[in-house]
Amino acid sequence: MNAYESMKLYFTRAADRLGLEDSIRKLLLTSKREVQVQVAIERDSGELATFVGYRVQHDNSRGPMKGGFRYHPEVDLEEVRALAALMTWKTAVVNIPYGGAKGGLAIDPKTFSSRELEAVTRKFIDGIHDIFGPDIDIPAPDMGTNDKVMAWIMNQYGKYHGFSPACVTGKPVEMHGLPGREEATGRGVAIITLKVLSRLNRKPQQSRVAIQGFGNVGTFAAKFLSEAECKITAISDVSGAYYRAGGIDISAALRHTAEHRGSLEGFTGGEKISNAQLFELDCDVLIPAALGGVITKENAPKIKAAIVVEAANAPTNVDADDLLYERGVFVVPDILANAGGVTASYFEWAQNRQHYSWGLNRCRQELDHILGEAFQNVWDVGKEHKTNMRTAAYMVGIGRVRRAATLAGTM
Ligand code: GLU
């Protein structure tokens, strides 16, 4: 089952509980607009390279659409469509005034020079500049993109529309970005993890955490959780996984990646194990923080963690989710667990529109507040309807979107 089918099934379970009419289900599952553009550049070798760029705008009932741009070889329209819908539910769960969108290019950014990536990004924006903007749809970083890419987007967009820093979020701090945006997704994952631990009467000091993925989200989640005295027993990236029963020294791991172009390759602060073994470790919390679809019906029965916190988007296939649920594993869904990123994007957008700079403390305080409220809300709905956190989060999200669409009279 692919990401779109999984999302649809999760949606349907919540829609059933909400008693949503078929006509509204259809409306909420159909994207507003799906755009596909050709992106052709000259490579450093002089060769011509052509890619397909996507932007799916899923729903704008609650505000301008919002969501990242992903540069990854496996990007395709179905995946982008699923991720766009997830953004609609995510922005609604944290109650920020946005709809949902997502975009991407099927390209492996690691195999392109910085000049080539800049050219690809500018060409992509040439193709879609007239369908996004501060009041329409606001892109942001996602897998394979970063603040540098966002700076090119702002600059290219500005060539058509004039100075518009609010047309994209996740920009460098020196270029109308927000201090705290870069760390926000990982910080949010840590905040939500600590809240779950506390609700389940577990102490951070006695909690062993395994984190799959050591990119933007995984590194900051590891940093904040280790600061909260959780024991990070395993981390991983494409080079493999690293395990230490007594807890990995996260500062040492961060130093290692800083000195090795972001890679954990050669890290000696833990025993080397495989990425598959990381999923099966005896630990308390498992945090998938990389690709989607990594928890499958094959590895789900072997997961020993009591809690799974979805830092990645769509990491759990539906059949695997059912298996985890049957086994009593507590799963915190992506649309709540990783919502810290888009929440800080909202602060950045607000800052850009006010032309008033926010500091790191204000960003952190407001982030903690919004995520705290969202967590409580989802927890309460879960208790009231005797359902798991995923269905509860979808119920909160879908309920808000339906209400806004009804109030606007668009139905
Ligand atoms: N790409 C992130 C996500 O999936 C952030 C999106 C945003 O900041 O707009 O939530």
Coordinates of C-alpha atoms and ligand atoms in Angstrom, one line a residue:
M1 CA 0.0 0.0 0.0
N2 CA 1.5 3.4 -1.0
A3 CA 1.5 6.6 1.0
Y4 CA -1.6 7.9 -0.6
E5 CA -3.6 4.8 0.0
S6 CA -2.4 4.7 3.6
M7 CA -3.4 8.3 4.2
K8 CA -6.8 7.6 2.6
L9 CA -7.4 4.7 5.0
Y10 CA -6.4 6.7 8.0
F11 CA -8.7 9.5 6.8
T12 CA -11.6 7.1 6.3
R13 CA -11.3 5.7 9.9
A14 CA -11.5 9.2 11.3
A15 CA -14.3 10.2 8.8
D16 CA -16.3 7.2 9.9
R17 CA -16.1 8.3 13.5
L18 CA -17.0 11.9 12.6
G19 CA -20.0 10.6 10.5
L20 CA -18.7 12.6 7.5
E21 CA -21.0 12.4 4.4
D22 CA -19.6 10.8 1.3
S23 CA -19.8 14.1 -0.7
I24 CA -17.6 15.8 1.9
R25 CA -15.1 12.9 2.0
K26 CA -14.7 13.2 -1.8
L27 CA -14.2 17.0 -1.5
L28 CA -11.6 16.6 1.2
L29 CA -9.7 13.9 -0.6
T30 CA -9.5 15.7 -3.9
S31 CA -6.6 18.1 -4.4
K32 CA -7.5 21.7 -5.4
R33 CA -4.7 21.8 -7.9
E34 CA -1.9 19.5 -9.1
V35 CA 0.8 21.0 -11.3
Q36 CA 3.5 19.3 -13.1
V37 CA 6.3 21.2 -14.9
Q38 CA 9.3 20.4 -17.0
V39 CA 12.6 21.4 -15.4
A40 CA 15.6 21.3 -17.8
I41 CA 19.1 22.5 -16.9
E42 CA 22.6 22.3 -18.4
R43 CA 24.8 20.1 -16.1
D44 CA 28.4 21.1 -15.2
S45 CA 29.4 18.5 -17.9
G46 CA 27.6 20.5 -20.5
E47 CA 25.0 17.7 -20.8
L48 CA 21.2 18.6 -20.8
A49 CA 19.3 17.1 -17.9
T50 CA 15.5 17.1 -17.7
F51 CA 13.3 16.5 -14.6
V52 CA 9.7 16.7 -13.6
G53 CA 8.7 19.1 -10.8
Y54 CA 5.4 18.8 -8.9
R55 CA 3.3 21.1 -6.7
V56 CA 0.1 19.7 -5.3
Q57 CA -2.1 22.1 -3.5
H58 CA -4.5 20.0 -1.5
D59 CA -6.9 22.3 0.4
N60 CA -7.1 26.0 1.4
S61 CA -10.3 26.0 3.5
R62 CA -8.3 27.2 6.6
G63 CA -5.9 29.5 4.9
P64 CA -3.1 29.7 2.3
M65 CA -1.6 26.3 1.5
K66 CA 1.6 25.3 3.1
G67 CA 4.2 22.5 2.8
G68 CA 7.7 21.7 1.8
F69 CA 9.6 20.9 -1.4
R70 CA 11.3 17.5 -1.5
Y71 CA 14.3 16.6 -3.6
H72 CA 14.6 12.9 -3.6
P73 CA 14.9 10.3 -6.4
E74 CA 11.7 8.5 -5.4
V75 CA 9.4 11.6 -5.6
D76 CA 6.4 11.0 -7.8
L77 CA 2.9 12.6 -8.1
E78 CA 1.1 10.0 -5.9
E79 CA 3.6 10.5 -3.1
V80 CA 3.4 14.3 -3.3
R81 CA -0.4 14.1 -3.4
A82 CA -0.4 12.1 -0.1
L83 CA 2.1 14.4 1.5
A84 CA 0.1 17.5 0.5
A85 CA -3.0 16.0 2.2
L86 CA -1.0 15.2 5.3
M87 CA 0.0 18.9 5.5
T88 CA -3.7 19.9 5.5
W89 CA -4.4 17.7 8.5
K90 CA -1.1 18.7 10.2
T91 CA -1.7 22.4 10.0
A92 CA -5.3 21.8 11.3
V93 CA -4.1 19.6 14.2
V94 CA -1.8 22.4 15.4
N95 CA -4.5 25.0 14.5
I96 CA -2.4 27.4 12.5
P97 CA -4.2 29.3 9.7
Y98 CA -3.1 27.2 6.7
G99 CA -4.2 24.6 4.3
G100 CA -1.8 21.9 2.9
A101 CA 0.5 21.5 -0.1
K102 CA 3.6 19.7 -1.1
G103 CA 6.0 19.8 -4.0
G104 CA 9.1 18.0 -5.2
L105 CA 11.5 16.9 -7.8
A106 CA 12.7 13.4 -8.5
I107 CA 16.4 14.2 -8.2
D108 CA 19.2 13.0 -5.9
P109 CA 20.6 16.3 -4.6
K110 CA 23.8 14.5 -3.4
T111 CA 24.8 13.9 -7.0
F112 CA 24.5 17.5 -8.1
S113 CA 26.8 20.5 -7.6
S114 CA 25.6 23.5 -5.8
R115 CA 25.5 25.4 -9.1
E116 CA 23.3 22.7 -10.6
L117 CA 20.9 22.6 -7.7
E118 CA 20.6 26.4 -7.9
A119 CA 19.8 26.2 -11.6
V120 CA 17.2 23.4 -11.0
T121 CA 15.5 25.3 -8.2
R122 CA 15.3 28.5 -10.3
K123 CA 13.9 26.7 -13.3
F124 CA 11.4 25.0 -11.1
I125 CA 10.3 28.4 -9.7
D126 CA 10.1 29.8 -13.3
G127 CA 7.5 27.1 -13.9
I128 CA 5.3 27.6 -10.9
H129 CA 5.9 31.2 -9.7
D130 CA 2.4 32.2 -10.6
I131 CA 0.6 29.6 -8.6
F132 CA 2.2 30.2 -5.2
G133 CA 2.9 33.3 -3.0
P134 CA 2.4 34.6 0.5
D135 CA -1.4 34.5 0.4
I136 CA -1.8 31.4 -1.9
D137 CA 0.7 28.7 -1.1
I138 CA 4.0 28.9 0.8
P139 CA 6.8 26.3 0.2
A140 CA 9.4 25.3 2.8
P141 CA 12.2 22.8 3.2
D142 CA 11.6 19.1 3.3
M143 CA 13.8 16.0 2.6
G144 CA 16.7 17.0 0.4
T145 CA 16.2 20.7 0.5
N146 CA 17.5 23.3 3.0
D147 CA 17.7 27.0 3.8
K148 CA 20.0 27.7 0.9
V149 CA 17.4 26.3 -1.5
M150 CA 14.7 28.5 0.2
A151 CA 17.0 31.6 -0.4
W152 CA 17.1 30.8 -4.1
I153 CA 13.4 30.4 -4.2
M154 CA 12.8 33.8 -2.5
N155 CA 15.2 35.4 -4.9
Q156 CA 13.8 33.9 -8.0
Y157 CA 10.2 34.6 -6.9
G158 CA 11.2 38.2 -6.3
K159 CA 12.3 38.6 -9.9
Y160 CA 8.7 38.2 -11.0
H161 CA 6.8 39.6 -8.0
G162 CA 9.1 42.0 -6.2
F163 CA 10.4 41.7 -2.6
S164 CA 8.2 39.0 -0.9
P165 CA 10.1 37.3 1.9
A166 CA 6.8 35.6 3.0
C167 CA 6.6 33.6 -0.2
V168 CA 8.7 30.8 1.3
T169 CA 9.8 29.8 4.8
G170 CA 12.8 28.0 6.2
K171 CA 15.1 30.7 4.8
P172 CA 18.6 31.4 6.2
V173 CA 18.3 33.6 9.3
E174 CA 20.4 36.3 7.6
M175 CA 17.9 36.4 4.8
H176 CA 14.6 37.0 6.5
G177 CA 14.6 33.5 8.2
L178 CA 13.6 32.8 11.8
P179 CA 16.0 31.8 14.5
G180 CA 14.6 28.5 15.7
R181 CA 13.0 27.4 12.4
E182 CA 15.9 25.0 11.6
E183 CA 15.7 23.2 14.9
A184 CA 11.9 23.3 15.2
T185 CA 10.8 19.9 13.7
G186 CA 13.3 18.0 15.9
R187 CA 12.5 20.2 18.9
G188 CA 8.8 19.5 18.3
V189 CA 9.5 15.7 18.2
A190 CA 11.3 16.0 21.5
I191 CA 8.5 18.0 23.1
I192 CA 5.9 15.6 22.0
T193 CA 8.0 12.6 23.0
L194 CA 8.5 14.0 26.5
K195 CA 4.7 14.6 26.9
V196 CA 3.9 11.0 25.9
L197 CA 6.5 9.7 28.4
S198 CA 5.0 11.8 31.1
R199 CA 1.4 10.6 30.3
L200 CA 2.6 7.0 30.3
N201 CA 4.3 7.5 33.6
R202 CA 7.8 7.0 32.3
K203 CA 10.8 9.0 33.3
P204 CA 13.1 10.5 30.6
Q205 CA 16.2 9.3 32.6
Q206 CA 15.0 5.7 32.3
S207 CA 13.9 5.9 28.7
R208 CA 16.0 4.4 25.9
V209 CA 15.5 6.0 22.6
A210 CA 16.5 4.7 19.1
I211 CA 16.5 7.3 16.3
Q212 CA 16.5 6.2 12.7
G213 CA 17.8 9.1 10.5
F214 CA 20.3 11.7 11.5
G215 CA 19.4 14.6 9.2
N216 CA 17.8 17.8 10.2
V217 CA 15.0 16.2 12.2
G218 CA 16.9 13.3 13.8
T219 CA 19.8 15.4 14.9
F220 CA 17.7 18.0 16.7
A221 CA 15.4 15.4 18.2
A222 CA 18.5 13.6 19.5
K223 CA 19.9 16.9 20.9
F224 CA 16.8 18.0 22.7
L225 CA 16.0 14.5 24.1
S226 CA 19.5 14.0 25.3
E227 CA 19.4 17.4 27.0
A228 CA 16.2 16.1 28.7
E229 CA 18.3 13.2 29.9
C230 CA 16.8 10.5 27.8
K231 CA 19.3 7.8 26.8
I232 CA 19.8 7.8 23.0
T233 CA 20.9 4.2 22.6
A234 CA 21.0 4.2 18.8
I235 CA 21.2 6.6 15.8
S236 CA 21.6 5.9 12.1
D237 CA 22.0 7.3 8.6
V238 CA 22.7 5.8 5.2
S239 CA 26.1 4.6 6.4
G240 CA 24.5 2.3 9.0
A241 CA 23.3 2.4 12.6
Y242 CA 25.3 2.9 15.8
Y243 CA 24.4 1.4 19.1
R244 CA 25.6 2.0 22.6
A245 CA 23.6 0.5 25.5
G246 CA 24.8 3.2 28.0
G247 CA 23.7 6.0 25.6
I248 CA 25.5 7.6 22.7
D249 CA 27.3 10.9 23.3
I250 CA 25.1 13.1 21.0
S251 CA 27.5 16.0 21.1
A252 CA 30.3 13.7 19.8
A253 CA 28.0 12.4 17.1
L254 CA 27.1 16.0 16.0
R255 CA 30.8 16.9 16.0
H256 CA 31.5 13.9 13.8
T257 CA 28.8 14.8 11.2
A258 CA 29.9 18.4 11.2
E259 CA 33.4 17.2 10.3
H260 CA 32.3 14.5 7.8
R261 CA 29.9 16.4 5.5
G262 CA 26.9 15.4 7.5
S263 CA 27.7 11.7 7.5
L264 CA 28.0 9.3 10.5
E265 CA 30.4 7.1 8.4
G266 CA 33.4 6.1 10.6
F267 CA 31.7 7.2 13.9
T268 CA 33.3 5.2 16.7
G269 CA 30.9 6.2 19.6
G270 CA 28.8 3.1 19.2
E271 CA 28.8 -0.4 17.9
K272 CA 28.0 -0.6 14.3
I273 CA 24.7 -2.4 13.6
S274 CA 22.4 -2.4 10.5
N275 CA 19.5 -0.1 10.0
A276 CA 17.2 -3.2 10.2
Q277 CA 18.6 -4.1 13.6
L278 CA 17.9 -0.6 14.9
F279 CA 14.2 -1.2 14.4
E280 CA 14.3 -4.4 16.5
L281 CA 16.3 -3.0 19.4
D282 CA 15.1 -3.4 22.9
C283 CA 14.3 0.2 23.7
D284 CA 11.4 2.4 25.0
V285 CA 11.0 4.8 22.2
L286 CA 11.6 4.3 18.5
I287 CA 11.7 7.4 16.3
P288 CA 11.7 7.0 12.6
A289 CA 13.1 10.3 11.3
A290 CA 14.0 9.7 7.7
L291 CA 12.0 8.2 4.8
G292 CA 8.4 7.2 4.6
G293 CA 7.2 3.5 4.5
V294 CA 10.0 2.1 6.8
I295 CA 7.7 0.4 9.3
T296 CA 6.2 -2.5 7.4
K297 CA 4.2 -5.6 8.2
E298 CA 7.5 -7.5 8.0
N299 CA 9.4 -5.5 10.7
A300 CA 6.4 -4.4 12.8
P301 CA 6.1 -7.7 14.7
K302 CA 9.8 -7.4 15.7
I303 CA 9.6 -3.8 17.1
K304 CA 10.2 -4.0 20.8
A305 CA 9.8 -0.3 21.6
A306 CA 6.7 0.6 23.7
I307 CA 6.3 3.9 21.9
V308 CA 6.8 4.9 18.3
V309 CA 7.1 8.7 17.5
E310 CA 6.7 9.4 13.8
A311 CA 9.2 12.2 13.1
A312 CA 9.2 11.4 9.4
N313 CA 6.2 11.8 7.2
A314 CA 4.2 8.6 6.6
P315 CA 6.8 6.2 8.0
T316 CA 4.3 3.5 9.0
N317 CA 2.3 1.5 6.5
V318 CA -1.3 0.9 7.4
D319 CA -1.0 -2.9 7.9
A320 CA 2.1 -2.3 10.1
D321 CA 0.1 0.3 12.1
D322 CA -2.6 -2.2 12.8
L323 CA 0.0 -4.8 14.0
L324 CA 1.6 -2.2 16.3
Y325 CA -1.8 -1.2 17.7
E326 CA -2.8 -4.9 18.3
R327 CA 0.5 -5.3 20.2
G328 CA -0.2 -2.3 22.4
V329 CA 2.6 -0.1 20.9
F330 CA 1.7 3.5 21.5
V331 CA 2.1 5.4 18.1
V332 CA 2.3 9.2 17.9
P333 CA 1.3 10.1 14.3
D334 CA 3.4 12.2 12.0
I335 CA 0.7 14.9 11.7
L336 CA 1.2 15.7 15.4
A337 CA 4.8 14.5 16.1
N338 CA 6.5 16.5 13.4
A339 CA 4.3 19.5 13.3
G340 CA 6.9 21.7 15.0
G341 CA 8.5 22.5 11.6
V342 CA 5.4 24.0 10.0
T343 CA 4.5 25.7 13.2
A344 CA 7.8 27.6 13.2
S345 CA 7.2 28.3 9.5
Y346 CA 4.1 30.0 10.5
F347 CA 6.1 32.2 12.9
E348 CA 8.5 33.0 10.1
W349 CA 5.7 33.9 7.7
A350 CA 4.1 36.1 10.4
Q351 CA 7.5 37.8 11.1
N352 CA 8.0 38.5 7.4
R353 CA 4.5 40.0 7.0
Q354 CA 5.0 42.2 10.1
H355 CA 8.6 43.1 9.1
Y356 CA 9.3 42.6 12.8
S357 CA 12.0 40.1 13.9
W358 CA 11.3 37.4 16.4
G359 CA 14.0 36.1 18.7
L360 CA 14.8 32.5 19.4
N361 CA 13.2 32.6 22.9
R362 CA 9.9 33.8 21.5
C363 CA 9.9 31.2 18.8
R364 CA 10.7 28.4 21.3
Q365 CA 8.1 29.6 23.8
E366 CA 5.3 29.8 21.2
L367 CA 6.3 26.5 19.7
D368 CA 6.1 24.8 23.0
H369 CA 2.8 26.4 23.7
I370 CA 1.1 25.4 20.4
L371 CA 2.4 21.9 20.4
G372 CA 1.4 21.5 24.1
E373 CA -2.2 22.5 23.2
A374 CA -2.3 20.3 20.1
F375 CA -1.0 17.3 22.1
Q376 CA -3.6 17.8 24.8
N377 CA -6.4 18.2 22.3
V378 CA -5.5 15.0 20.5
W379 CA -5.1 13.2 23.8
D380 CA -8.5 14.3 25.0
V381 CA -10.2 13.3 21.7
G382 CA -8.5 9.9 21.9
K383 CA -9.8 9.4 25.4
E384 CA -13.3 10.6 24.7
H385 CA -13.7 8.4 21.6
K386 CA -11.6 5.5 22.9
T387 CA -9.4 5.6 19.9
N388 CA -5.6 5.7 19.2
M389 CA -3.6 8.9 18.7
R390 CA -3.6 8.6 14.9
T391 CA -7.4 8.4 14.5
A392 CA -7.8 11.1 17.2
A393 CA -5.3 13.5 15.4
Y394 CA -7.1 12.9 12.1
M395 CA -10.5 13.6 13.8
V396 CA -9.2 16.9 15.1
G397 CA -7.6 17.9 11.8
I398 CA -10.5 16.8 9.5
G399 CA -13.1 18.2 11.9
R400 CA -11.4 21.7 11.7
V401 CA -11.1 21.6 7.9
R402 CA -14.8 20.6 7.5
R403 CA -15.9 23.3 9.9
A404 CA -13.9 26.0 8.0
A405 CA -15.2 24.8 4.6
T406 CA -18.8 24.8 6.0
L407 CA -18.4 28.4 7.4
A408 CA -17.0 29.7 4.2
G409 CA -19.9 28.2 2.3
T410 CA -17.7 26.4 -0.1
M411 CA -19.6 23.1 0.3
Ligands
GLU1 N1 8.3 19.9 5.3 C1 7.9 20.1 6.6 C2 6.7 19.2 6.9 O1 6.5 18.2 6.3 C3 7.6 21.6 6.9 C4 6.6 22.2 6.0 C5 6.5 23.8 6.2 O2 7.2 24.3 7.1 O3 5.7 24.4 5.5 O4 5.9 19.4 7.8

